[in-house]
Coordinates of C-alpha atoms in Angstrom, one line a residue:
M7 CA 13.3 61.8 -57.3
D8 CA 9.6 62.8 -57.7
E9 CA 9.0 62.6 -61.4
K10 CA 5.8 64.6 -61.2
K11 CA 7.5 67.4 -59.3
L12 CA 10.3 67.4 -61.8
Q13 CA 7.9 67.7 -64.8
A14 CA 5.8 70.4 -63.1
F15 CA 8.9 72.5 -62.4
L16 CA 10.2 72.0 -65.9
G17 CA 6.8 73.2 -67.2
Q18 CA 7.1 76.2 -64.9
F19 CA 10.6 77.0 -66.2
V20 CA 9.5 76.7 -69.8
T21 CA 6.6 79.0 -69.1
D22 CA 8.9 81.6 -67.4
M23 CA 11.4 81.3 -70.3
G24 CA 8.6 81.9 -72.8
A25 CA 7.4 84.9 -70.8
S26 CA 10.8 86.4 -70.6
M27 CA 11.3 86.1 -74.4
S28 CA 7.8 87.3 -75.0
G29 CA 8.5 90.4 -73.0
V30 CA 10.6 91.5 -75.9
M31 CA 7.7 90.8 -78.3
T32 CA 5.4 92.9 -76.0
N33 CA 7.8 95.8 -76.0
I34 CA 8.1 95.6 -79.8
G35 CA 4.3 95.6 -80.0
H36 CA 4.1 98.6 -77.8
K37 CA 6.8 100.6 -79.6
L38 CA 5.5 99.8 -83.1
G39 CA 1.9 100.7 -82.1
L40 CA 0.6 97.3 -82.8
Y41 CA -1.6 97.1 -79.7
K42 CA -3.0 100.6 -80.3
L43 CA -4.0 99.7 -83.8
M44 CA -5.6 96.4 -82.7
A45 CA -7.5 98.1 -79.8
G46 CA -11.2 98.3 -80.8
A47 CA -10.5 97.1 -84.3
G48 CA -12.1 93.7 -83.9
P49 CA -10.8 90.6 -85.6
L50 CA -7.9 91.2 -88.0
T51 CA -5.9 89.1 -90.4
P52 CA -2.1 89.5 -90.4
A53 CA -2.5 91.1 -93.8
E54 CA -4.9 93.7 -92.5
L55 CA -2.7 94.5 -89.5
A56 CA 0.3 94.7 -91.7
L57 CA -1.5 97.2 -94.0
K58 CA -2.5 99.3 -91.0
T59 CA 1.0 99.5 -89.7
G60 CA 3.2 99.4 -92.8
I61 CA 5.1 96.5 -91.3
H62 CA 6.1 93.4 -93.3
Q63 CA 3.3 90.8 -93.1
R64 CA 5.6 87.9 -92.4
Y65 CA 6.9 89.5 -89.2
V66 CA 3.3 90.5 -88.2
L67 CA 2.2 86.9 -88.5
E68 CA 5.0 85.5 -86.3
W69 CA 4.4 88.2 -83.7
L70 CA 0.6 87.6 -83.7
N71 CA 1.2 83.9 -83.2
N72 CA 3.5 84.6 -80.2
Q73 CA 0.9 86.9 -78.7
A74 CA -1.9 84.3 -79.3
A75 CA 0.2 81.5 -77.7
G76 CA 0.7 83.7 -74.6
G77 CA -3.0 84.7 -74.4
Y78 CA -2.4 88.3 -75.1
V79 CA -4.5 88.2 -78.2
T80 CA -7.2 85.7 -79.2
Y81 CA -7.1 83.6 -82.4
D82 CA -10.0 82.3 -84.5
P83 CA -8.8 79.2 -86.3
I84 CA -11.7 79.2 -88.7
E85 CA -11.4 82.8 -89.9
R86 CA -7.7 82.9 -89.1
T87 CA -8.0 86.3 -87.4
Y88 CA -6.5 87.8 -84.3
E89 CA -8.2 90.2 -81.8
L90 CA -7.0 92.2 -78.9
P91 CA -9.6 91.9 -76.1
E92 CA -10.9 95.2 -74.6
E93 CA -9.6 94.2 -71.2
H94 CA -6.1 93.5 -72.5
A95 CA -6.1 96.8 -74.4
M96 CA -6.4 98.5 -71.0
V97 CA -3.1 97.1 -70.0
L98 CA -1.3 97.2 -73.4
A99 CA -2.7 100.0 -75.5
N100 CA -4.7 102.6 -73.5
E101 CA -2.2 105.2 -72.1
A102 CA -5.0 106.8 -70.1
S103 CA -5.9 103.5 -68.4
P104 CA -5.2 103.1 -64.6
V105 CA -3.6 99.8 -65.4
F106 CA -1.5 100.7 -68.5
M107 CA 1.7 98.7 -68.0
A108 CA 3.4 98.1 -71.3
P109 CA 6.2 100.7 -71.1
G110 CA 7.4 99.3 -67.8
L111 CA 9.1 96.5 -69.7
E112 CA 11.9 99.0 -70.4
T113 CA 12.9 98.4 -66.8
V114 CA 13.2 94.7 -67.5
A115 CA 15.3 95.5 -70.6
S116 CA 17.7 97.6 -68.6
M117 CA 18.2 94.7 -66.1
W118 CA 19.4 92.5 -68.9
L119 CA 21.7 95.2 -70.3
D120 CA 23.1 95.8 -66.8
E121 CA 23.7 92.1 -66.1
D122 CA 27.5 92.4 -66.0
L123 CA 27.2 95.3 -63.5
I124 CA 24.9 93.2 -61.3
L125 CA 27.2 90.2 -61.5
N126 CA 30.1 92.3 -60.4
A127 CA 28.1 93.7 -57.6
F128 CA 27.2 90.2 -56.3
R129 CA 30.9 89.2 -56.4
S130 CA 32.3 92.4 -54.8
G131 CA 29.5 93.4 -52.5
K132 CA 29.7 96.9 -53.8
G133 CA 26.7 98.9 -54.9
I134 CA 25.6 100.3 -58.2
G135 CA 24.7 104.0 -58.4
W136 CA 21.5 105.0 -60.1
H137 CA 23.6 106.9 -62.7
E138 CA 25.5 103.7 -63.6
H139 CA 22.5 101.9 -65.0
H140 CA 21.5 101.9 -68.6
P141 CA 19.3 104.9 -69.5
R142 CA 16.4 102.6 -70.4
L143 CA 15.9 102.1 -66.7
F144 CA 15.0 105.7 -66.1
C145 CA 12.3 105.8 -68.7
G146 CA 11.0 102.4 -67.7
V147 CA 10.7 103.4 -64.0
E148 CA 8.9 106.6 -65.0
A149 CA 6.4 104.8 -67.2
F150 CA 5.8 102.0 -64.7
F151 CA 5.1 104.2 -61.7
K152 CA 3.4 107.1 -63.6
T153 CA 0.4 104.9 -64.3
G154 CA -0.2 104.4 -60.6
Y155 CA 0.4 108.1 -59.8
R156 CA -2.0 109.3 -62.5
A157 CA -4.7 106.9 -61.3
H158 CA -4.3 107.2 -57.5
L159 CA -2.1 110.1 -56.3
T160 CA -4.6 113.0 -56.3
T161 CA -7.8 110.9 -56.3
E162 CA -7.0 108.5 -53.4
W163 CA -3.6 108.9 -51.8
I164 CA -3.5 112.6 -51.0
P165 CA -7.2 112.6 -49.9
A166 CA -6.3 109.8 -47.4
L167 CA -3.9 112.1 -45.6
E168 CA -5.2 114.2 -42.7
G169 CA -6.0 117.7 -43.8
V170 CA -3.4 117.8 -46.7
E171 CA -5.7 118.1 -49.7
E172 CA -7.3 121.2 -48.2
K173 CA -3.9 122.8 -47.8
L174 CA -2.9 122.0 -51.4
R175 CA -6.1 123.5 -52.8
A176 CA -5.6 126.6 -50.8
G177 CA -1.9 126.9 -51.6
A178 CA 0.8 124.8 -50.0
K179 CA 4.6 124.3 -50.2
V180 CA 5.5 120.8 -51.4
A181 CA 8.8 119.0 -51.9
D182 CA 9.0 115.8 -54.0
V183 CA 12.2 114.0 -53.0
G184 CA 13.7 111.5 -55.4
C185 CA 11.4 112.8 -58.1
G186 CA 13.2 111.2 -61.1
H187 CA 11.6 112.5 -64.3
G188 CA 9.1 114.4 -62.3
A189 CA 5.9 112.4 -63.0
S190 CA 4.5 112.6 -59.5
T191 CA 5.5 116.3 -59.1
I192 CA 3.8 117.3 -62.3
I193 CA 0.6 115.4 -61.6
M194 CA 0.3 117.2 -58.3
A195 CA 1.1 120.6 -59.9
Q196 CA -1.6 120.0 -62.5
M197 CA -4.3 119.2 -59.9
Y198 CA -3.3 121.9 -57.3
P199 CA -2.5 125.1 -59.2
N200 CA -2.4 127.3 -56.1
S201 CA 0.5 125.3 -54.6
S202 CA 4.2 125.5 -55.2
F203 CA 6.3 122.4 -55.9
W204 CA 9.9 121.6 -55.7
G205 CA 11.2 118.3 -57.2
F206 CA 14.6 117.1 -56.0
D207 CA 16.8 114.3 -57.3
F208 CA 20.5 113.6 -57.1
H209 CA 20.6 112.4 -60.7
D210 CA 21.2 115.4 -62.9
K211 CA 20.1 113.8 -66.2
S212 CA 16.7 113.0 -64.6
I213 CA 16.3 116.6 -63.5
E214 CA 16.9 117.7 -67.0
V215 CA 14.1 115.5 -68.3
A216 CA 11.8 116.6 -65.5
R217 CA 12.3 120.3 -66.4
Q218 CA 11.4 119.4 -70.0
R219 CA 8.3 117.5 -68.9
A220 CA 7.1 120.4 -66.8
S221 CA 7.6 122.8 -69.7
E222 CA 5.7 120.6 -72.1
V223 CA 2.6 120.4 -70.0
G224 CA 2.7 124.1 -68.9
V225 CA 3.4 123.8 -65.2
A226 CA 6.9 125.2 -65.2
D227 CA 5.6 128.4 -63.5
R228 CA 4.8 126.5 -60.3
V229 CA 7.3 123.6 -60.4
R230 CA 11.1 123.8 -59.8
F231 CA 13.4 120.9 -60.3
E232 CA 16.8 120.9 -58.7
V233 CA 19.7 118.5 -58.2
A234 CA 19.8 117.7 -54.5
A235 CA 20.3 114.7 -52.2
A236 CA 17.6 113.4 -49.9
K237 CA 19.6 114.2 -46.8
D238 CA 20.2 117.9 -47.6
F239 CA 17.6 119.2 -50.1
P240 CA 17.0 122.9 -49.6
G241 CA 14.1 124.8 -48.3
S242 CA 12.0 124.8 -45.1
D243 CA 8.4 125.0 -43.8
Y244 CA 7.1 122.5 -46.3
D245 CA 3.5 121.5 -45.8
L246 CA 4.1 118.2 -47.6
V247 CA 7.3 116.3 -48.4
C248 CA 6.8 113.2 -50.6
F249 CA 9.1 110.2 -51.1
M250 CA 7.5 108.3 -54.0
D251 CA 8.8 104.8 -54.3
C252 CA 12.3 105.8 -53.3
L253 CA 12.9 105.8 -49.5
H254 CA 14.0 102.1 -49.7
D255 CA 16.5 103.0 -52.4
L256 CA 18.5 105.4 -50.2
G257 CA 21.7 104.5 -48.4
D258 CA 20.6 106.4 -45.3
P259 CA 16.8 106.6 -45.2
V260 CA 16.9 107.5 -41.5
G261 CA 19.1 110.5 -42.3
A262 CA 16.7 111.5 -45.1
A263 CA 13.7 111.2 -42.8
K264 CA 15.5 113.2 -40.1
H265 CA 16.2 116.0 -42.5
T266 CA 12.6 115.9 -43.7
R267 CA 11.3 116.3 -40.1
E268 CA 13.6 119.4 -39.7
V269 CA 12.3 121.1 -42.9
L270 CA 8.6 120.3 -42.4
A271 CA 6.2 123.0 -41.2
A272 CA 5.0 122.5 -37.6
D273 CA 1.9 120.8 -38.9
G274 CA 3.5 119.4 -42.0
T275 CA 3.2 115.9 -43.4
M276 CA 5.6 113.3 -44.9
L277 CA 4.0 111.1 -47.5
L278 CA 5.7 107.8 -48.2
V279 CA 4.7 105.7 -51.3
E280 CA 6.4 102.3 -51.1
P281 CA 6.1 99.0 -52.9
F282 CA 3.4 96.8 -51.4
A283 CA 4.9 94.3 -49.0
G284 CA 4.0 92.3 -45.9
N285 CA 6.3 92.3 -42.9
N286 CA 7.6 88.7 -43.5
V287 CA 9.2 87.0 -46.4
E288 CA 6.5 84.4 -46.5
D289 CA 3.9 87.2 -46.9
N290 CA 5.6 88.3 -50.2
L291 CA 6.0 85.0 -52.0
N292 CA 3.6 85.9 -54.7
P293 CA 3.7 87.5 -58.2
V294 CA 3.9 91.0 -56.9
G295 CA 6.6 90.1 -54.4
R296 CA 8.5 88.2 -57.1
L297 CA 8.5 91.3 -59.3
F298 CA 9.7 93.6 -56.5
Y299 CA 12.3 91.3 -55.1
A300 CA 13.8 91.1 -58.6
G301 CA 13.9 94.8 -59.0
S302 CA 15.2 95.2 -55.5
T303 CA 18.1 92.8 -56.2
A304 CA 19.2 94.4 -59.4
I305 CA 18.3 98.1 -58.8
C306 CA 17.1 99.2 -55.4
T307 CA 19.5 97.4 -53.0
P308 CA 22.6 98.1 -55.1
N309 CA 21.7 101.8 -55.2
S310 CA 21.5 101.9 -51.4
L311 CA 24.8 100.0 -51.0
S312 CA 26.5 102.5 -53.3
Q313 CA 25.8 105.3 -50.8
E314 CA 26.9 106.2 -47.3
V315 CA 25.5 104.0 -44.5
G316 CA 24.1 101.6 -47.2
L317 CA 21.2 100.3 -45.0
G318 CA 19.8 98.3 -47.9
L319 CA 16.1 98.3 -46.9
G320 CA 15.1 96.7 -50.2
A321 CA 11.9 97.1 -52.1
Q322 CA 10.0 94.7 -49.9
A323 CA 10.7 96.3 -46.6
G324 CA 7.2 96.2 -45.2
F325 CA 5.4 98.4 -42.7
S326 CA 7.4 97.2 -39.6
R327 CA 10.8 98.0 -41.0
L328 CA 9.6 101.4 -42.4
N329 CA 8.0 102.2 -39.0
H330 CA 11.4 101.5 -37.3
V331 CA 13.1 103.9 -39.7
M332 CA 10.6 106.6 -39.0
S333 CA 10.9 106.1 -35.3
Q334 CA 14.7 106.4 -35.5
A335 CA 14.2 109.7 -37.4
G336 CA 12.0 111.1 -34.6
F337 CA 8.6 110.9 -36.1
S338 CA 6.0 110.3 -33.4
R339 CA 3.1 109.5 -35.7
F340 CA 3.3 107.0 -38.5
R341 CA 0.4 105.2 -40.1
R342 CA -0.8 103.3 -43.1
A343 CA -3.1 105.8 -45.0
T344 CA -4.3 103.4 -47.7
Q345 CA -2.9 100.8 -50.2
T346 CA -3.2 99.3 -53.6
P347 CA -2.0 95.9 -54.9
F348 CA 1.3 97.6 -55.8
N349 CA 1.7 100.3 -53.2
L350 CA 1.7 101.0 -49.5
I351 CA 0.7 104.7 -48.8
L352 CA 2.1 105.9 -45.5
E353 CA 1.7 109.1 -43.5
A354 CA 4.2 110.5 -41.0
R355 CA 4.0 113.5 -38.8
P356 CA 6.6 115.0 -36.3

C-alpha cells in the first residue's frame, strides 16, 4: 500500500464530494440572484448582501463561506467582506456572457433525481427514454447548450460551412432536428430573417416550450415547431439540416442521416454539432471528457438504447466513429468545420 497515493486519492475524493455538494449551493445562488447582486458590487458584508436580497443573514453567511472555500468568491479576513470577481461573474451571473454556465447545474440535479432509473437501466440493460427523465433535465440541457449556441452558432459555426451563410441571408429552408426547447432554431431565425425554419423533436412537451419561446421573442412567423422523429421528419429540399448535440443520442443515427440525405436539396448541407471528443478513450481522460462521459452514461446512451437499433454512440464518439456513421448513410463528403473546447462542428454533403 502506497500511503502517499492513498492520501492523495482521499484528498481528491473529498474535493469531488465538496464540489458535488457545493453544486447545490451554486444552483441556489443562481436561483436566488445572489451572484447577479454581487456582480460589480465590490466587497460586501453578509449583512449588506442579505439586505440587497431580502434573504436571512445567517443563511447568507454560511452560503458565502461555502463559496469562499470553493474559490467562487474572495474573502477579506480583515474587513470580513466577500466579493465576486469580474471573471467569475462571467460564468455565474452574466446571462449574455459566452461562458455563462450556472443554469446547466439543473442537468446535474436531474441526474440525482433519476438515480433509481439509471440504476435499473444498469441492471436490466434497457434504455431510458428522454420523456422518462425528470423535467429539470430539459431546462438544464437548454441552458447549458444555449450559451454556446448564442456565442458561436451564427458567428463562427455557420460561417465555417461552405456557402451556407450566403444562402441563409438570401432566404433558405432549414430543419433543426432534435431541437428540444428550440434554442438553436430561434437563434438562427433571429439572425437570418429571410429564411424559414422548422424545428423537429419527438418529445411533445419540448415542442410546446419551443413554440412558446418563439412567440416570446417574435419569430413565430418564420419558425414552425413540430413533433417528429429524426428518421422521418417531414419536408424536402432543405438547404440546411442541423443536428445540434443530438445525433449521438439517437438509436439509429445512420437511419437519421440517410433520411437527411434524402430530404436535402442537391447542394444542401448537414450540420452536426457534437460534444468535443478525441477518437480514443485516452484522448478524453480530462475534465471535459469526464463531464461528457457522465452525461453519456446517465442520459445519452440510455436514450439511444431505448430506441430501435440502439447503436449507443455515446457523447464521446469522436470524429472517426461519426465519420463511419456518415459514410454508412451515403454521405461522400464529411469534414471538421471548426471546434470549441466543448464542441466538434462537422459538415456533411451528399
